[in-house]
Structures are given as C-alpha cells and as structure tokens.
C-alpha cells in the first residue's frame, strides 16, 4: 500500500488498484502505464474528498500478473487492507476502485469486513469467479461497450450472479468506451468520483445508481445519462 493522503481522524479510506496482465511473475516496470492511468482518478478523488477525513492510497503489486490460482493481485489487495489497519490503528470503512485486473483484485478482496463497496472499471471478470463473499457489499461495475480487452458481457454476468448471492449491484454501460478509458475520460473520472463519494455517504448517489442498487436486475444503465444526472 502507498498512501497519497492520511488523516489525523480518519473516517473512511479509498484504495485505488490499477490493471495488469493475466500472467507475469515479475514486478511492474518502473514506468508503470496501468498505474499512471489511474492517477487522474486519484486526483479527482482527492479533490472531492478534501477535508472530509478520507484516507487515500494505492495498491502496489509485487507481480504484474494475476498468475492463475496464485491470484497475486488479489492477495496484494488483501495485504494492503491489513497494512491500512496497521497505519491507521483501527479499521475504517474502505472503498476499492479497480481497473481491469485491479477490478478483479478489488472484487476478490471485497469479502474483507473493512470493505464497504467496490467501483470496478472495465473489470476482468472470468466465468466462474467466486461471488458468495460479495453478499452485503455495494458494487458498481462500469464497462465500455467497445472494450476489446475485457468483455462487458462478463461484467454483466458477474453482476447478475453477485446480485443473486446477496450483493447490491448496479451495472453501468459506457457507450463507445474503450478499455483504457481514454474516450470521454472526463466522464470516467467524474462519474467514478461521484460513485465513491456517494457510496461513502459523503454526497448523494446518482438517482439511477441508487435505484439500481436497491432494485437490481434489468439492463445496464447508460453511464453518460447517469453522469448527466439521469
């Protein structure tokens, strides 16, 4: 875990998890492009939560890949939660924001008692991924319909299974969105920030997201419409 901001009286924390590869036992490169891609998200979150007692951090992986049953990124996410407790001295509610492999790692770690919810961005959701541990968690899956790296259909399938397992789930489709989240990047950054602050109770959730979490089911909502206030 790398802390970007700590607080003398923390009330919550947000950890950001970047993407990676399916396989890769070596450490991420010095110029870590997946990590750099998440910096605008961290900056937006920092601005939106300034003075609100929210600790901000990032997960630094030991390996660049998930590496099959080793689930290295998932294990690192869980380790980061333990490190957060050690730094703060007591547990606080945590939101996890993960992209691609980082989305998978965030969902993997969401069964931890500290985790209030997950915002998963273009997450890697293989068929058969466990979901029982997501019961009682708030999950928002945001995926572009032009993603050619991870499949939006896999996100929607996991959303349905997680909902059946007792999670509160909202699925959002980004029209024209690519895996790197570069098309309409401002919407990705702004909507993610609104989701995190809303799920932490620091601001109102977009109405469509609140309704989705409560009602569940149905087709994924249009993320641009949600971002515009619909």
CSV table of C-alpha atoms in Angstrom, one decimal:
chain,number,residue,atom,x,y,z
A,1,UNK,CA,0.0,0.0,0.0
A,2,UNK,CA,1.1,3.5,-0.8
A,3,UNK,CA,-0.7,6.3,1.0
A,4,UNK,CA,-1.3,9.5,-1.0
A,5,UNK,CA,-3.1,11.2,1.9
A,6,UNK,CA,-3.6,10.4,5.5
A,7,UNK,CA,-5.8,12.0,8.2
A,8,UNK,CA,-5.4,12.6,11.9
A,9,UNK,CA,-9.1,11.5,12.4
A,10,UNK,CA,-9.8,9.2,9.5
A,11,UNK,CA,-13.5,8.3,8.9
A,12,UNK,CA,-13.0,6.3,5.7
A,13,UNK,CA,-10.5,5.2,3.1
A,14,UNK,CA,-10.3,4.7,-0.6
A,15,UNK,CA,-7.7,2.4,-2.2
A,16,UNK,CA,-7.1,2.5,-6.0
A,17,UNK,CA,-6.0,-0.6,-7.8
A,18,UNK,CA,-4.5,-0.4,-11.3
A,19,UNK,CA,-4.6,-3.0,-14.1
A,20,UNK,CA,-2.0,-5.6,-15.1
A,21,UNK,CA,-1.7,-8.9,-17.0
A,22,UNK,CA,-3.1,-12.4,-16.9
A,23,UNK,CA,0.4,-13.8,-16.3
A,24,UNK,CA,3.6,-12.1,-15.2
A,25,UNK,CA,5.6,-13.2,-12.2
A,26,UNK,CA,8.0,-10.2,-12.3
A,27,UNK,CA,7.3,-6.8,-10.7
A,28,UNK,CA,5.6,-4.0,-12.6
A,29,UNK,CA,8.0,-1.9,-14.7
A,30,UNK,CA,9.4,1.4,-13.4
A,31,UNK,CA,7.3,3.2,-16.0
A,32,UNK,CA,4.0,1.5,-15.0
A,33,UNK,CA,1.5,2.7,-17.6
A,34,UNK,CA,-1.5,1.0,-15.9
A,35,UNK,CA,-0.6,2.7,-12.7
A,36,UNK,CA,-0.2,6.1,-14.4
A,37,UNK,CA,-3.6,5.7,-16.0
A,38,UNK,CA,-5.2,5.7,-12.5
A,39,UNK,CA,-3.5,8.9,-11.4
A,40,UNK,CA,-6.4,11.2,-12.8
A,41,UNK,CA,-8.9,9.1,-10.8
A,42,UNK,CA,-6.8,9.5,-7.6
A,43,UNK,CA,-6.5,13.3,-8.2
A,44,UNK,CA,-10.3,13.6,-8.8
A,45,UNK,CA,-11.0,11.6,-5.6
A,46,UNK,CA,-8.5,13.7,-3.6
A,47,UNK,CA,-10.2,17.0,-4.7
A,48,UNK,CA,-13.7,15.7,-4.0
A,49,UNK,CA,-12.9,14.4,-0.5
A,50,UNK,CA,-10.6,17.2,0.7
A,51,UNK,CA,-11.3,18.0,4.4
A,52,UNK,CA,-13.7,15.0,4.7
A,53,UNK,CA,-11.5,12.7,6.7
A,54,UNK,CA,-10.9,10.3,3.9
A,55,UNK,CA,-7.5,8.5,3.6
A,56,UNK,CA,-6.4,7.9,0.0
A,57,UNK,CA,-4.0,5.2,-1.1
A,58,UNK,CA,-2.9,2.9,-3.9
A,59,UNK,CA,-2.1,-0.8,-4.1
A,60,UNK,CA,1.4,-1.6,-5.4
A,61,UNK,CA,1.6,-5.2,-6.7
A,62,UNK,CA,4.5,-7.5,-6.2
A,63,UNK,CA,3.8,-9.1,-9.6
A,64,UNK,CA,2.5,-7.6,-12.8
A,65,UNK,CA,0.2,-10.6,-13.4
A,66,UNK,CA,-2.7,-12.4,-11.7
A,67,UNK,CA,-0.9,-15.7,-12.3
A,68,UNK,CA,-3.7,-18.2,-12.2
A,69,UNK,CA,-4.6,-19.8,-8.8
A,70,UNK,CA,-1.9,-17.7,-7.1
A,71,UNK,CA,-4.2,-14.6,-7.5
A,72,UNK,CA,-1.3,-12.4,-6.7
A,73,UNK,CA,-3.1,-9.1,-7.2
A,74,UNK,CA,-6.0,-10.3,-5.1
A,75,UNK,CA,-3.6,-11.3,-2.3
A,76,UNK,CA,-1.8,-7.9,-2.5
A,77,UNK,CA,-5.2,-6.1,-2.2
A,78,UNK,CA,-5.9,-8.1,1.0
A,79,UNK,CA,-2.5,-7.3,2.3
A,80,UNK,CA,-3.0,-3.6,1.6
A,81,UNK,CA,-6.1,-3.7,3.8
A,82,UNK,CA,-4.1,-5.2,6.6
A,83,UNK,CA,-1.4,-2.5,6.2
A,84,UNK,CA,-4.1,0.2,6.2
A,85,UNK,CA,-5.3,-1.0,9.6
A,86,UNK,CA,-1.7,-1.0,10.9
A,87,UNK,CA,-1.1,2.6,9.7
A,88,UNK,CA,-4.4,4.0,11.0
A,89,UNK,CA,-4.5,2.0,14.2
A,90,UNK,CA,-8.2,1.0,13.8
A,91,UNK,CA,-10.4,-0.3,10.9
A,92,UNK,CA,-12.4,2.3,8.9
A,93,UNK,CA,-14.9,1.7,6.1
A,94,UNK,CA,-13.0,1.2,2.8
A,95,UNK,CA,-14.0,1.7,-0.8
A,96,UNK,CA,-12.0,-0.1,-3.5
A,97,UNK,CA,-11.6,1.4,-7.0
A,98,UNK,CA,-10.1,-1.0,-9.5
A,99,UNK,CA,-9.5,-1.1,-13.2
A,100,UNK,CA,-9.2,-4.3,-15.3
A,101,UNK,CA,-7.1,-6.7,-13.3
A,102,UNK,CA,-7.4,-4.2,-10.4
A,103,UNK,CA,-11.1,-4.5,-10.7
A,104,UNK,CA,-10.8,-8.3,-10.3
A,105,UNK,CA,-8.5,-7.8,-7.3
A,106,UNK,CA,-10.9,-5.4,-5.7
A,107,UNK,CA,-13.8,-7.8,-6.1
A,108,UNK,CA,-11.6,-10.6,-4.8
A,109,UNK,CA,-10.8,-8.6,-1.6
A,110,UNK,CA,-14.4,-7.3,-1.1
A,111,UNK,CA,-15.3,-10.0,1.3
A,112,UNK,CA,-13.0,-8.4,3.9
A,113,UNK,CA,-15.0,-6.9,6.7
A,114,UNK,CA,-13.5,-3.4,6.2
A,115,UNK,CA,-14.7,-3.1,2.6
A,116,UNK,CA,-18.0,-1.2,2.1
A,117,UNK,CA,-18.0,-1.4,-1.6
A,118,UNK,CA,-16.3,-1.6,-5.0
A,119,UNK,CA,-16.3,0.5,-8.1
A,120,UNK,CA,-15.0,-1.8,-10.8
A,121,UNK,CA,-13.9,-0.1,-14.0
A,122,UNK,CA,-13.7,-2.3,-17.1
A,123,UNK,CA,-13.1,-5.2,-14.7
A,124,UNK,CA,-11.7,-8.6,-15.7
A,125,UNK,CA,-14.5,-11.0,-14.6
A,126,UNK,CA,-13.7,-14.5,-15.8
A,127,UNK,CA,-16.5,-17.0,-15.9
A,128,UNK,CA,-17.0,-18.8,-12.6
A,129,UNK,CA,-15.4,-16.1,-10.5
A,130,UNK,CA,-16.5,-16.6,-6.9
A,131,UNK,CA,-19.3,-14.2,-5.7
A,132,UNK,CA,-20.6,-15.6,-2.4
A,133,UNK,CA,-18.2,-13.4,-0.5
A,134,UNK,CA,-19.8,-10.3,-2.0
A,135,UNK,CA,-23.0,-10.7,0.0
A,136,UNK,CA,-23.9,-7.4,1.6
A,137,UNK,CA,-21.5,-5.3,-0.4
A,138,UNK,CA,-22.3,-2.4,-2.7
A,139,UNK,CA,-20.9,-3.0,-6.2
A,140,UNK,CA,-20.9,-0.7,-9.2
A,141,UNK,CA,-19.5,-2.2,-12.5
A,142,UNK,CA,-18.7,0.4,-15.2
A,143,UNK,CA,-17.7,-1.0,-18.5
A,144,UNK,CA,-17.3,0.4,-22.1
A,145,UNK,CA,-19.2,-1.3,-24.9
A,146,UNK,CA,-16.2,-1.1,-27.2
A,147,UNK,CA,-13.8,-2.8,-24.8
A,148,UNK,CA,-11.7,-5.3,-26.7
A,149,UNK,CA,-9.5,-6.4,-23.7
A,150,UNK,CA,-12.1,-7.4,-21.1
A,151,UNK,CA,-15.7,-8.2,-22.0
A,152,UNK,CA,-18.5,-6.1,-20.8
A,153,UNK,CA,-20.8,-9.2,-21.1
A,154,UNK,CA,-18.6,-10.9,-18.5
A,155,UNK,CA,-19.1,-7.9,-16.1
A,156,UNK,CA,-22.9,-8.1,-16.6
A,157,UNK,CA,-22.8,-11.8,-16.0
A,158,UNK,CA,-20.9,-11.4,-12.7
A,159,UNK,CA,-23.2,-8.6,-11.7
A,160,UNK,CA,-26.2,-10.9,-12.0
A,161,UNK,CA,-24.5,-13.7,-10.1
A,162,UNK,CA,-23.4,-11.3,-7.3
A,163,UNK,CA,-26.9,-9.9,-7.0
A,164,UNK,CA,-28.2,-13.4,-6.6
A,165,UNK,CA,-25.6,-14.0,-3.9
A,166,UNK,CA,-26.9,-11.0,-1.9
A,167,UNK,CA,-24.8,-8.1,-3.1
A,168,UNK,CA,-26.3,-4.7,-4.0
A,169,UNK,CA,-25.2,-4.2,-7.6
A,170,UNK,CA,-25.5,-1.6,-10.3
A,171,UNK,CA,-24.2,-2.1,-13.8
A,172,UNK,CA,-23.3,0.9,-16.0
A,173,UNK,CA,-22.5,0.8,-19.7
A,174,UNK,CA,-20.3,3.5,-21.2
A,175,UNK,CA,-21.3,3.9,-24.8
A,176,UNK,CA,-18.2,3.9,-27.0
A,177,UNK,CA,-16.0,3.3,-24.0
A,178,UNK,CA,-12.7,1.6,-24.6
A,179,UNK,CA,-10.6,-0.5,-22.1
A,180,UNK,CA,-8.1,2.3,-21.4
A,181,UNK,CA,-11.0,4.7,-20.5
A,182,UNK,CA,-9.5,7.4,-22.8
A,183,UNK,CA,-12.6,8.1,-24.8
A,184,UNK,CA,-14.6,10.6,-22.8
A,185,UNK,CA,-12.1,10.3,-20.0
A,186,UNK,CA,-13.6,13.1,-18.0
A,187,UNK,CA,-16.9,11.2,-17.7
A,188,UNK,CA,-15.0,8.1,-16.4
A,189,UNK,CA,-13.2,10.3,-13.8
A,190,UNK,CA,-16.1,12.4,-12.7
A,191,UNK,CA,-18.6,9.5,-12.5
A,192,UNK,CA,-16.2,7.3,-10.6
A,193,UNK,CA,-15.7,10.1,-8.1
A,194,UNK,CA,-19.5,10.6,-7.7
A,195,UNK,CA,-19.9,6.9,-7.2
A,196,UNK,CA,-17.2,6.6,-4.5
A,197,UNK,CA,-18.4,9.7,-2.5
A,198,UNK,CA,-22.0,8.6,-2.8
A,199,UNK,CA,-21.3,5.1,-1.6
A,200,UNK,CA,-19.3,6.5,1.3
A,201,UNK,CA,-22.3,8.7,2.2
A,202,UNK,CA,-20.4,12.0,1.5
A,203,UNK,CA,-22.7,13.0,-1.3
A,204,UNK,CA,-25.9,11.8,-3.0
A,205,UNK,CA,-25.6,8.9,-5.3
A,206,UNK,CA,-26.8,9.5,-8.9
A,207,UNK,CA,-30.5,8.6,-8.7
A,208,UNK,CA,-30.2,5.8,-11.3
A,209,UNK,CA,-27.4,4.2,-9.4
A,210,UNK,CA,-29.3,4.4,-6.1
A,211,UNK,CA,-32.3,2.8,-7.8
A,212,UNK,CA,-30.2,0.2,-9.4
A,213,UNK,CA,-28.6,-0.8,-6.1
A,214,UNK,CA,-32.0,-1.1,-4.4
A,215,UNK,CA,-33.9,-2.7,-7.3
A,216,UNK,CA,-31.3,-4.7,-9.1
A,217,UNK,CA,-31.8,-6.6,-12.4
A,218,UNK,CA,-32.6,-5.2,-15.8
A,219,UNK,CA,-30.2,-3.9,-18.5
A,220,UNK,CA,-27.1,-1.9,-17.6
A,221,UNK,CA,-27.9,1.8,-17.3
A,222,UNK,CA,-26.3,4.3,-19.7
A,223,UNK,CA,-23.3,5.8,-17.9
A,224,UNK,CA,-23.4,9.1,-19.8
A,225,UNK,CA,-27.0,9.6,-18.9
A,226,UNK,CA,-26.2,8.8,-15.2
A,227,UNK,CA,-23.3,11.2,-15.3
A,228,UNK,CA,-25.5,13.9,-16.7
A,229,UNK,CA,-27.9,13.5,-13.8
A,230,UNK,CA,-30.4,11.0,-15.3
